[in-house]
Coordinates of C-alpha atoms and ligand atoms in Angstrom, one line a residue:
M1 CA 74.9 86.6 259.2
C2 CA 73.4 87.3 261.6
G3 CA 74.9 86.0 264.8
I4 CA 73.8 83.8 267.9
V5 CA 75.3 82.9 271.0
G6 CA 73.8 81.0 274.4
Y7 CA 74.0 80.2 277.6
I8 CA 73.4 78.3 280.6
G9 CA 75.3 77.8 283.5
N10 CA 75.7 79.2 286.9
K11 CA 76.9 82.7 286.1
E12 CA 75.2 85.5 285.1
A13 CA 73.6 84.8 281.5
W14 CA 73.5 88.6 280.6
P15 CA 76.7 89.5 280.0
V16 CA 78.1 86.6 278.9
L17 CA 75.8 87.0 276.1
V18 CA 75.9 90.5 275.6
K19 CA 79.9 90.7 274.7
G20 CA 79.4 87.2 272.5
L21 CA 77.3 90.2 270.5
E22 CA 80.0 92.0 270.4
R23 CA 82.4 89.7 269.4
L24 CA 79.6 88.4 266.5
E25 CA 78.2 91.9 265.3
Y26 CA 80.6 91.4 262.1
R27 CA 77.8 89.1 261.1
G28 CA 75.8 91.7 261.1
Y29 CA 73.8 95.0 262.8
D30 CA 70.7 95.8 262.0
S31 CA 69.0 94.0 266.0
A32 CA 69.9 92.8 268.5
G33 CA 68.8 91.2 271.1
V34 CA 69.0 88.6 274.4
A35 CA 65.6 87.0 276.2
I36 CA 67.0 85.5 280.1
L37 CA 64.8 83.6 281.9
H38 CA 64.1 85.0 284.9
G39 CA 61.4 84.2 287.4
G40 CA 60.4 81.3 285.2
N41 CA 59.0 83.5 282.2
F42 CA 60.7 84.7 279.4
S43 CA 62.9 88.7 279.7
V44 CA 63.5 90.0 276.3
Y45 CA 65.4 92.6 275.0
K46 CA 65.7 93.8 271.7
K47 CA 66.6 96.5 269.8
K48 CA 67.0 97.9 266.3
G49 CA 70.7 99.3 265.8
R50 CA 73.8 97.7 267.4
V51 CA 74.4 95.7 270.4
A52 CA 75.6 99.1 272.5
E53 CA 71.8 101.1 271.9
L54 CA 70.7 97.7 273.2
S55 CA 73.2 97.8 276.4
K56 CA 73.0 101.2 276.6
F57 CA 68.9 101.0 276.6
V58 CA 69.0 97.9 279.1
K59 CA 70.9 100.5 281.1
N60 CA 68.6 103.3 281.2
E61 CA 65.6 102.5 282.2
N62 CA 64.5 98.1 282.0
K63 CA 67.8 96.6 284.1
E64 CA 65.4 94.7 286.8
N65 CA 65.2 91.9 284.4
I66 CA 68.1 90.7 283.2
F67 CA 69.1 88.4 286.0
G68 CA 69.4 84.2 285.7
G69 CA 71.8 81.9 284.2
V70 CA 69.5 80.4 281.1
G71 CA 69.8 82.7 277.7
I72 CA 69.8 83.3 274.4
A73 CA 71.0 86.6 272.1
H74 CA 70.8 87.4 268.7
T75 CA 72.4 89.7 266.3
R76 CA 70.8 91.3 263.2
W77 CA 71.6 90.9 259.6
A78 CA 68.1 91.5 258.4
T79 CA 66.7 89.1 254.8
H80 CA 62.8 89.0 256.0
G81 CA 61.6 91.6 257.0
E82 CA 63.1 95.4 257.9
P83 CA 65.4 95.9 260.9
S84 CA 63.3 97.2 263.5
D85 CA 63.1 96.5 267.2
R86 CA 60.1 94.3 265.9
N87 CA 62.0 91.6 263.9
A88 CA 64.5 92.1 265.9
H89 CA 65.0 88.6 267.0
P90 CA 65.2 86.9 270.0
H91 CA 61.4 85.6 268.7
L92 CA 58.5 84.3 271.2
S93 CA 55.9 82.2 270.4
S94 CA 52.2 83.2 270.8
G95 CA 52.1 81.0 273.7
G96 CA 54.9 82.7 275.6
D97 CA 56.0 79.0 276.3
I98 CA 59.1 79.3 273.7
V99 CA 61.3 81.4 272.8
I100 CA 64.3 81.5 269.9
V101 CA 67.6 82.9 267.9
H102 CA 67.7 81.5 264.5
N103 CA 70.9 82.8 261.4
G104 CA 70.0 81.5 258.5
I105 CA 66.6 81.8 256.1
I106 CA 63.5 78.9 256.8
E107 CA 62.2 79.1 253.5
N108 CA 58.7 77.5 253.1
Y109 CA 57.7 79.6 256.4
L110 CA 54.4 80.5 254.3
S111 CA 53.0 77.7 253.8
I112 CA 54.1 76.6 257.8
K113 CA 52.4 80.3 258.4
K114 CA 49.2 79.4 257.2
I115 CA 48.9 76.2 259.1
L116 CA 49.5 77.7 262.0
T117 CA 47.7 81.2 261.6
E118 CA 44.3 79.0 260.5
K119 CA 45.3 76.8 264.4
G120 CA 45.0 80.8 266.0
Y121 CA 48.5 81.7 266.3
K122 CA 49.4 85.4 265.7
F123 CA 52.3 86.6 264.6
I124 CA 53.8 89.7 265.1
S125 CA 56.9 90.1 263.1
D126 CA 58.0 89.6 259.6
T127 CA 60.1 87.3 260.1
D128 CA 60.9 82.9 259.1
T129 CA 62.1 82.1 262.3
E130 CA 58.8 83.3 264.6
V131 CA 56.9 80.9 262.5
L132 CA 59.1 78.7 263.3
A133 CA 59.1 79.2 267.4
N134 CA 54.8 78.7 266.9
L135 CA 55.6 75.8 265.3
I136 CA 57.0 74.2 268.3
E137 CA 55.1 75.7 270.7
D138 CA 52.4 73.5 268.3
I139 CA 54.4 70.3 268.3
K140 CA 54.8 70.5 271.7
K141 CA 51.7 71.5 273.4
N142 CA 49.4 69.2 270.5
A143 CA 52.0 65.8 270.5
R144 CA 52.5 66.4 274.7
V145 CA 56.8 66.1 273.6
N146 CA 59.1 67.6 275.6
I147 CA 61.1 70.5 274.4
D148 CA 64.3 68.8 272.0
E149 CA 61.6 66.3 270.6
A150 CA 59.4 69.1 269.7
V151 CA 62.2 71.3 268.5
R152 CA 63.0 68.0 265.7
L153 CA 59.7 66.8 264.5
A154 CA 59.8 71.1 263.8
L155 CA 62.7 70.8 261.9
K156 CA 61.5 68.0 259.8
Q157 CA 59.0 70.3 258.2
V158 CA 61.4 72.9 257.7
V159 CA 62.9 73.6 254.1
G160 CA 66.0 76.1 254.7
A161 CA 69.4 76.3 256.4
Y162 CA 69.6 77.6 260.0
A163 CA 71.5 77.8 263.2
I164 CA 69.9 77.6 266.2
I165 CA 68.7 77.9 269.8
V166 CA 65.9 77.3 271.2
L167 CA 64.2 77.7 275.7
S168 CA 61.0 76.3 276.5
K169 CA 60.3 78.5 279.7
D170 CA 58.4 74.2 280.9
D171 CA 62.0 73.1 280.8
P172 CA 63.9 75.4 282.3
N173 CA 67.1 73.7 282.1
T174 CA 67.0 72.2 278.7
M175 CA 68.6 74.4 275.7
V176 CA 68.1 72.6 272.2
I177 CA 70.4 73.9 269.5
A178 CA 70.2 72.8 266.0
K179 CA 72.0 73.5 262.5
V180 CA 71.7 72.7 258.9
G181 CA 74.2 75.3 256.7
S182 CA 74.7 77.6 259.3
P183 CA 77.7 77.1 261.8
V184 CA 77.5 76.7 265.3
V185 CA 80.1 76.2 268.1
I186 CA 79.3 74.6 271.4
G187 CA 81.9 75.2 274.5
M188 CA 81.7 73.1 277.4
G189 CA 83.0 75.1 280.8
R190 CA 82.2 74.1 284.1
G191 CA 78.8 73.0 284.6
E192 CA 78.4 75.3 281.7
F193 CA 77.9 75.3 278.7
F194 CA 78.6 78.2 276.0
V195 CA 76.7 78.1 272.5
A196 CA 77.8 80.7 269.5
S197 CA 77.5 81.0 265.7
D198 CA 81.1 80.6 266.0
A199 CA 83.8 80.5 268.7
T200 CA 85.0 84.1 269.6
P201 CA 82.4 84.6 272.0
I202 CA 83.1 81.7 273.9
V203 CA 87.6 81.6 273.6
E204 CA 87.3 83.8 277.1
Y205 CA 85.6 80.9 279.1
T206 CA 86.7 77.9 276.8
K207 CA 89.0 75.7 274.9
K208 CA 86.6 73.0 274.8
V209 CA 84.4 73.0 272.0
V210 CA 82.0 70.8 269.5
Y211 CA 81.8 72.0 265.9
L212 CA 77.6 70.9 265.5
E213 CA 77.8 68.9 261.6
D214 CA 74.8 69.3 259.2
R215 CA 71.5 68.0 260.5
E216 CA 72.8 67.3 264.0
M217 CA 71.1 69.0 267.2
A218 CA 72.7 69.6 270.9
I219 CA 70.7 69.2 273.7
I220 CA 72.0 70.6 276.9
K221 CA 69.8 69.1 279.6
N222 CA 70.4 69.3 283.5
K223 CA 74.5 70.1 282.4
K224 CA 74.2 67.5 280.3
L225 CA 75.6 67.7 276.5
T226 CA 73.9 64.9 274.1
I227 CA 74.0 65.0 269.9
K228 CA 71.7 64.0 267.6
T229 CA 70.4 63.6 264.2
I230 CA 67.5 65.3 263.4
D231 CA 66.2 61.7 262.5
N232 CA 67.1 60.7 266.0
K233 CA 70.8 59.2 266.0
I234 CA 72.7 59.0 268.8
K235 CA 76.4 60.7 268.0
N236 CA 79.8 61.1 269.9
P237 CA 80.1 64.4 270.2
Y238 CA 83.8 65.2 268.9
F239 CA 85.9 67.7 271.0
Q240 CA 87.6 70.2 269.8
K241 CA 90.8 72.3 271.6
L242 CA 90.6 76.0 270.1
Q243 CA 93.8 77.6 268.9
M244 CA 92.6 81.5 268.8
K245 CA 94.0 84.2 271.5
I246 CA 91.6 86.6 272.7
D247 CA 94.1 89.5 272.1
E248 CA 94.1 88.3 268.7
L249 CA 89.7 90.0 269.2
E250 CA 90.6 93.0 270.4
K251 CA 92.0 96.5 268.7
G252 CA 95.3 96.8 270.0
G253 CA 95.3 100.2 270.0
F254 CA 94.4 101.4 266.9
P255 CA 91.1 102.6 266.3
H256 CA 89.4 100.9 263.6
F257 CA 90.5 96.8 262.5
M258 CA 90.7 97.4 259.2
L259 CA 93.7 99.3 260.1
K260 CA 95.2 97.2 263.0
E261 CA 94.4 94.1 260.2
I262 CA 96.4 95.7 257.9
F263 CA 99.4 96.8 259.7
D264 CA 98.9 93.1 260.8
Q265 CA 100.1 92.2 257.1
P266 CA 103.9 91.3 258.2
R267 CA 103.0 89.4 260.5
S268 CA 100.0 87.7 258.8
I269 CA 102.1 87.3 255.4
E270 CA 105.2 85.3 257.2
D271 CA 102.7 83.1 259.4
S272 CA 101.5 81.9 256.5
M273 CA 104.2 80.5 254.8
R274 CA 106.2 79.6 258.3
G275 CA 107.6 76.5 258.0
R276 CA 106.7 76.0 254.4
I277 CA 109.1 77.4 252.4
N278 CA 112.9 75.8 252.6
I279 CA 115.2 77.8 250.2
K280 CA 118.5 75.2 250.6
N281 CA 116.8 72.8 249.1
A282 CA 114.4 74.9 247.2
V283 CA 111.0 72.6 247.9
V284 CA 107.7 74.0 249.1
K285 CA 106.1 71.7 251.6
L286 CA 102.1 71.6 252.6
G287 CA 101.0 69.0 254.8
G288 CA 97.4 69.2 254.4
I289 CA 97.9 68.6 250.5
E290 CA 100.1 65.9 250.8
N291 CA 98.1 63.6 249.9
Y292 CA 96.5 65.3 247.0
L293 CA 99.5 66.2 245.0
D294 CA 99.4 63.5 241.9
K295 CA 95.8 64.4 241.7
L296 CA 97.5 68.0 241.4
V297 CA 100.5 66.8 238.8
N298 CA 97.4 64.8 237.2
A299 CA 94.8 67.7 236.4
K300 CA 93.4 69.5 232.9
R301 CA 92.0 71.6 234.6
I302 CA 92.2 73.6 237.9
L303 CA 88.6 75.6 238.8
I304 CA 88.5 78.6 241.5
I305 CA 85.5 78.9 243.5
A306 CA 85.2 82.1 245.7
C307 CA 83.4 84.8 246.6
G308 CA 84.2 88.6 246.6
T309 CA 87.7 89.7 248.4
S310 CA 88.7 85.7 248.3
W311 CA 87.5 85.6 244.3
H312 CA 90.0 88.6 243.8
A313 CA 92.4 86.2 245.2
G314 CA 91.4 83.3 243.2
L315 CA 91.5 85.8 240.6
E316 CA 95.2 86.5 240.9
A317 CA 95.6 83.0 241.8
K318 CA 95.1 82.0 237.8
Y319 CA 97.6 84.3 236.4
F320 CA 100.0 82.8 239.8
F321 CA 98.5 78.9 237.9
E322 CA 99.2 79.9 234.6
E323 CA 102.6 80.9 234.7
F324 CA 104.4 78.2 237.0
S325 CA 102.5 75.4 236.3
L326 CA 101.1 75.7 232.7
I327 CA 97.9 74.2 234.4
P328 CA 94.6 76.3 232.6
V329 CA 92.2 77.9 235.4
G330 CA 89.1 79.0 235.2
V331 CA 87.7 80.7 238.4
E332 CA 83.8 80.9 239.2
Y333 CA 82.0 83.3 240.9
A334 CA 80.3 80.7 243.8
S335 CA 76.7 82.0 243.0
E336 CA 76.9 81.7 239.2
F337 CA 78.6 78.2 239.7
R338 CA 76.0 76.7 241.6
Y339 CA 73.3 77.7 239.7
R340 CA 74.9 76.4 236.2
N341 CA 75.1 73.2 235.1
P342 CA 78.8 73.2 235.3
V343 CA 80.8 70.9 233.0
I344 CA 83.3 68.9 235.5
Y345 CA 85.7 66.2 234.5
K346 CA 86.8 64.1 237.7
D347 CA 90.0 64.5 237.0
D348 CA 89.4 68.3 238.2
I349 CA 90.3 70.0 240.8
V350 CA 88.4 72.7 241.9
I351 CA 90.0 75.3 244.8
V352 CA 87.2 76.8 247.0
I353 CA 88.8 79.7 248.6
S354 CA 86.9 81.7 252.0
Q355 CA 88.8 83.4 254.9
S356 CA 85.0 82.3 257.0
G357 CA 85.0 79.2 255.8
E358 CA 81.0 79.5 256.1
T359 CA 80.1 81.5 252.8
A360 CA 76.6 79.9 252.1
D361 CA 77.3 79.9 248.1
T362 CA 80.6 78.7 248.0
L363 CA 80.2 75.6 250.4
A364 CA 77.6 75.0 248.0
A365 CA 79.2 75.3 245.0
L366 CA 81.9 72.9 247.0
Q367 CA 79.0 70.8 246.9
L368 CA 77.9 70.4 244.1
A369 CA 82.2 70.2 242.3
K370 CA 82.2 67.3 245.0
E371 CA 78.9 65.2 244.1
K372 CA 80.4 65.9 240.5
G373 CA 83.0 63.5 241.8
A374 CA 86.4 67.1 240.9
T375 CA 88.8 67.0 244.2
V376 CA 88.1 70.3 245.9
L377 CA 91.0 71.4 247.5
G378 CA 90.1 74.7 250.6
I379 CA 92.5 77.8 251.4
C380 CA 90.7 79.1 254.4
N381 CA 91.3 81.3 257.7
V382 CA 88.8 80.5 260.2
V383 CA 90.3 76.9 261.3
G384 CA 87.1 74.1 262.0
A385 CA 85.0 76.0 260.1
S386 CA 82.6 74.7 257.8
I387 CA 84.3 75.0 254.1
P388 CA 87.1 73.2 255.3
R389 CA 85.3 69.8 257.4
A390 CA 84.1 69.8 253.5
T391 CA 86.7 69.8 251.4
D392 CA 89.3 67.3 250.6
A393 CA 91.9 68.6 252.1
G394 CA 93.4 71.9 252.6
I395 CA 95.2 74.9 253.7
Y396 CA 94.7 77.2 256.1
T397 CA 95.7 80.2 255.4
H398 CA 97.2 81.1 258.8
A399 CA 96.1 84.9 259.2
G400 CA 94.4 84.7 261.9
P401 CA 91.2 86.3 263.1
E402 CA 89.4 89.0 260.7
I403 CA 87.4 91.4 262.8
G404 CA 87.2 94.3 260.0
V405 CA 84.5 93.6 257.4
A406 CA 86.1 94.6 254.9
S407 CA 89.1 91.7 253.9
T408 CA 92.8 93.1 253.9
K409 CA 94.9 90.7 255.8
A410 CA 93.0 87.6 254.8
F411 CA 93.0 88.4 251.1
T412 CA 96.9 88.6 251.1
A413 CA 97.3 85.1 252.9
Q414 CA 95.1 83.8 250.7
I415 CA 97.4 85.1 247.6
T416 CA 100.6 83.7 249.8
A417 CA 98.9 80.2 250.2
L418 CA 98.3 80.1 246.8
L419 CA 101.2 81.0 245.2
L420 CA 102.6 78.3 247.2
L421 CA 100.5 76.7 246.7
C422 CA 101.4 77.0 242.7
L423 CA 104.4 76.1 243.3
C424 CA 104.3 72.9 245.2
L425 CA 102.9 71.7 241.9
A426 CA 105.6 73.4 239.5
K427 CA 108.0 71.8 241.7
E428 CA 106.1 68.6 241.5
K429 CA 106.1 68.7 237.0
N430 CA 109.3 69.9 237.2
I431 CA 108.1 73.0 235.4
L432 CA 110.9 75.3 237.5
N433 CA 114.6 74.6 238.2
K434 CA 116.7 74.4 241.1
K435 CA 117.8 77.7 240.7
R436 CA 114.6 79.8 239.6
M437 CA 112.5 78.5 243.2
K438 CA 115.6 79.2 244.9
E439 CA 115.1 82.8 243.1
L440 CA 111.2 82.7 243.8
L441 CA 111.3 81.6 247.5
T442 CA 113.8 83.9 248.7
E443 CA 111.9 87.0 247.1
L444 CA 109.1 85.6 248.7
E445 CA 110.6 85.3 252.4
K446 CA 111.4 88.8 252.0
I447 CA 107.3 89.9 251.2
P448 CA 106.9 90.4 255.3
K449 CA 109.4 93.0 255.2
K450 CA 109.0 94.7 252.2
V451 CA 105.2 94.9 253.5
K452 CA 106.5 96.7 256.8
E453 CA 108.4 99.0 254.7
V454 CA 105.2 99.9 252.2
L455 CA 103.1 100.6 255.3
K456 CA 105.2 103.3 255.8
V457 CA 103.6 105.1 252.7
D458 CA 100.4 105.5 255.5
E459 CA 100.9 109.6 255.6
V460 CA 101.4 110.2 251.9
V461 CA 97.9 107.8 251.5
K462 CA 96.3 109.8 254.0
K463 CA 96.4 113.3 251.9
I464 CA 95.4 111.9 249.0
A465 CA 92.6 110.4 250.5
K466 CA 91.8 113.9 252.3
E467 CA 92.1 115.4 248.9
F468 CA 89.1 113.3 247.2
K469 CA 86.9 112.3 250.1
N470 CA 84.6 113.9 248.3
A471 CA 84.9 112.3 245.0
K472 CA 81.6 110.8 243.6
N473 CA 83.4 108.2 241.6
F474 CA 86.6 106.3 241.1
I475 CA 88.5 104.4 239.0
F476 CA 91.0 101.3 239.3
L477 CA 93.4 100.2 236.4
G478 CA 95.7 97.1 236.7
R479 CA 97.2 94.6 234.0
G480 CA 98.5 92.0 234.6
Y481 CA 98.6 90.9 238.0
G482 CA 97.7 94.0 238.3
F483 CA 94.2 93.8 236.8
P484 CA 92.6 91.3 239.8
L485 CA 94.2 94.2 242.7
A486 CA 91.9 96.9 240.4
L487 CA 89.1 94.8 241.3
E488 CA 90.2 94.9 244.8
G489 CA 90.2 98.4 245.0
A490 CA 87.0 99.4 243.8
L491 CA 85.1 97.2 246.2
K492 CA 87.1 98.0 248.6
L493 CA 86.5 101.4 248.6
K494 CA 83.1 101.0 247.8
E495 CA 82.4 98.6 250.4
I496 CA 83.8 101.1 253.6
S497 CA 83.4 104.1 251.3
Y498 CA 80.0 104.4 249.9
I499 CA 82.0 106.0 246.9
H500 CA 80.6 104.3 243.3
A501 CA 84.3 102.2 242.0
E502 CA 85.0 100.4 239.3
G503 CA 88.2 98.3 238.5
F504 CA 88.8 97.8 234.7
A505 CA 91.6 95.6 233.3
M506 CA 93.6 98.6 231.8
G507 CA 93.5 97.0 228.2
E508 CA 90.2 97.7 227.6
M509 CA 89.7 101.0 229.0
K510 CA 89.2 102.2 225.4
H511 CA 86.1 99.8 224.9
G512 CA 83.4 101.5 226.8
S513 CA 84.7 102.7 229.9
I514 CA 87.5 105.3 229.4
A515 CA 84.0 107.5 228.7
L516 CA 84.2 108.1 231.9
V517 CA 87.1 110.1 232.3
D518 CA 86.9 113.7 232.3
E519 CA 88.3 116.3 235.0
N520 CA 86.5 115.2 237.9
M521 CA 87.4 111.2 237.9
P522 CA 89.9 109.7 239.7
V523 CA 92.0 106.9 238.3
V524 CA 94.4 105.0 240.4
F525 CA 96.7 103.1 238.0
I526 CA 98.9 100.4 239.6
A527 CA 101.4 100.9 237.6
T528 CA 104.8 99.4 238.8
K529 CA 107.5 98.0 236.0
G530 CA 107.1 95.1 235.0
P531 CA 106.8 93.0 231.2
L532 CA 103.4 94.8 230.4
Y533 CA 104.8 98.5 231.7
E534 CA 105.2 100.4 229.0
K535 CA 101.4 99.6 227.9
V536 CA 101.0 101.7 230.8
V537 CA 102.9 104.3 230.1
S538 CA 100.6 104.6 227.2
N539 CA 97.4 103.8 229.1
M540 CA 98.8 106.5 231.4
M541 CA 98.5 108.8 228.5
E542 CA 95.7 108.1 226.5
V543 CA 94.1 109.4 231.1
K544 CA 95.9 112.8 230.6
A545 CA 94.4 113.3 227.4
R546 CA 91.5 113.4 228.9
K547 CA 92.5 115.2 232.2
G548 CA 91.5 112.7 234.9
K549 CA 92.9 112.8 237.7
I550 CA 96.1 109.6 237.9
I551 CA 96.4 108.6 241.6
A552 CA 100.0 105.9 240.4
I553 CA 100.9 103.1 243.0
L554 CA 104.5 102.9 241.0
S555 CA 107.8 101.0 241.8
K556 CA 110.3 103.7 244.2
G557 CA 112.1 105.5 242.6
D558 CA 110.1 105.2 238.7
K559 CA 111.4 108.7 237.3
N560 CA 109.1 108.6 234.0
I561 CA 105.7 107.9 235.9
K562 CA 106.2 110.6 238.2
K563 CA 106.5 113.1 235.8
I564 CA 102.9 112.0 234.6
A565 CA 100.5 111.6 237.5
D566 CA 99.2 113.7 239.6
Y567 CA 99.5 112.0 243.0
V568 CA 102.4 109.3 242.8
I569 CA 102.3 106.7 246.0
E570 CA 106.0 104.8 246.0
I571 CA 106.1 101.1 247.1
P572 CA 109.0 98.7 247.3
E573 CA 110.1 97.3 243.6
T574 CA 109.4 93.2 243.2
S575 CA 108.6 90.6 241.2
D576 CA 106.2 91.2 238.6
V577 CA 104.6 88.6 240.2
M578 CA 105.4 89.1 244.4
M579 CA 103.5 92.4 243.6
P580 CA 100.1 92.5 244.6
F581 CA 101.4 91.0 247.9
I582 CA 102.6 95.1 247.8
A583 CA 100.5 97.7 245.6
S584 CA 97.4 95.7 247.5
I585 CA 98.5 97.7 250.9
P586 CA 98.2 101.6 249.5
L587 CA 95.2 100.4 248.1
Q588 CA 94.2 98.9 251.3
L589 CA 94.5 102.1 253.3
L590 CA 93.2 105.0 250.7
A591 CA 89.7 103.0 251.3
Y592 CA 90.4 103.6 255.0
Y593 CA 91.2 107.4 254.8
V594 CA 88.2 108.3 252.4
A595 CA 86.0 106.4 255.1
L596 CA 87.8 108.2 257.7
F597 CA 86.9 111.6 256.2
R598 CA 83.5 111.0 255.2
G599 CA 82.6 109.7 258.5
C600 CA 81.9 106.1 258.0
D601 CA 81.5 103.5 260.6
I602 CA 84.9 101.7 258.9
D603 CA 84.8 97.7 260.5
K604 CA 80.8 97.5 260.2
P605 CA 80.2 99.3 256.7
R606 CA 76.3 99.7 256.3
N607 CA 74.2 96.9 254.4
L608 CA 77.1 94.1 254.7
A609 CA 78.3 90.9 257.0
K610 CA 81.1 89.6 257.5
S611 CA 80.7 86.1 257.5
V612 CA 77.5 85.5 254.1
T613 CA 75.2 83.2 255.5
V614 CA 72.1 83.4 253.2
E615 CA 72.4 83.0 249.4
Ligands
G6P1 C1 81.4 88.8 252.2 C2 82.4 89.5 253.0 C3 83.8 90.1 252.0 C4 84.2 88.7 251.7 C5 83.0 87.7 250.9 C6 83.6 86.0 250.9 O1 81.1 89.8 251.3 O2 82.1 91.1 253.2 O3 84.7 90.6 252.7 O4 85.4 89.1 251.0 O5 81.9 87.9 251.6 O6 83.8 85.7 252.4 P1 85.1 84.6 252.8 O7 84.5 84.5 254.0 O8 84.0 83.7 252.0 O9 86.2 84.5 251.3

């Protein structure tokens, strides 16, 4: 979480930095701040709240000192210290020589703070970051070293995760960047450099970028870039070309990124399977994992590790793999897995799933699985992010940038990639014959069209959302492939509308949760045609008997359920295994419209951040 931006060059830094912060607001929006080197001193502007608050503040009253070609900026998701102007970054050192922005957590900041306090340093904020600013200043002064060496020596004392950008007013032509755990990318223009937590603030200026690795630091001095490790070993920068397009980062006429991304799904699902299926020959081709197919075939077990919505995609995949590739699958929360002593065998395949590729817990779990000798594959959306770089091999989901904090198109792209992986494995293991494989691939190929069709339920869902905008609670129920969807539907509603919602395996209802049902309880049923249909109908009757308000997502033309349910959302028919692709859409729309009618900030829900780079 938190986004950092830096600029050094011949342009005015302020507009580059502010625009960059707007792009990174998905990472946190508790406060925003900018520091510009102006007339030999740092002008620091910071405000609690969104980047827009900061811009308004500067526009109204404080514009005189914002000019200069060197600056750093930050958008915050608070960890140490409440959201406030005082705790907002950038942080200045006591003597005013050093200014810093930081994404991450310095775990041993209290012990460093104690030593610095005894030396007479004063602290204005409650943050761990201000401690680092003062530590760098202290080292620079006492060891009489330049800024890059002072940063390096300071980092040798620091325990924790960070991506930092540091400036010193004594050395106006130098910018120092370093990272452990949190991401940072450097864009190289003509005589100018752009630094950011991801490539979105950089892409419109240059496509030539270098991603720093853990324990690396970059020193930009007199328009030259040097990369070395924190242990002082020089490295050759590895430049990559960005593939991102700017229009993917705009709302494109939609009122919110979330709605744009929901409606983008026919395209994003298609892109996730593009070039990967050949119906005629009944094969799935996944270039990224080709060299690992033997390992997959011989694996006795798959472990899937993820967080949030990606975890729900992983749970969906458990059903895919068990049905089609006959392999036992465990699905783990990364935050639990990493702190246990999980039993992992050398022939286990671990699949980590992450939209951002930066989730701290998922990254740590991945590293643990690797240490224990497992083969780790990644399913990731952001190309070049930390997770795909750390895995043995993987599959990119190609959903395009997802900016709304509530994940939508990333989920359907993840299940596309996972189903493809599962079918690829089934083929290798000779579990599916050519005819069945062809049937499945033909059905999969139709999914983007069916998603386009299901998006027409928009108005129906909107009406239902209006009815329930004041609900205090919601229940979501599903069986089989519908169970992970019930969890995902509840999560979507919670995160953007702040209504308490729970998802349950439908069959578990009677073991406790049914006690929650009364005439005020909306209960969303995933009730499409499938092998468990009769059981779903029985469960629906049980809820009806207790006067719950039933909202059913059902297969088009199902008269039976129409008679029982209070509200219906009809979706195109498909096979049971493909149902999650279609049924997830009305769940996303329901959350969106309920949040809209409640006046919530849909793309930036309270307390959340899209990329969770702290544990
Ligand atoms: C955050 C986001 C969720 C996301 C989860 C995992 O909590 O708000 O939308 O599902 O992180 O993120 P990842 O990038 O690893 O998929």
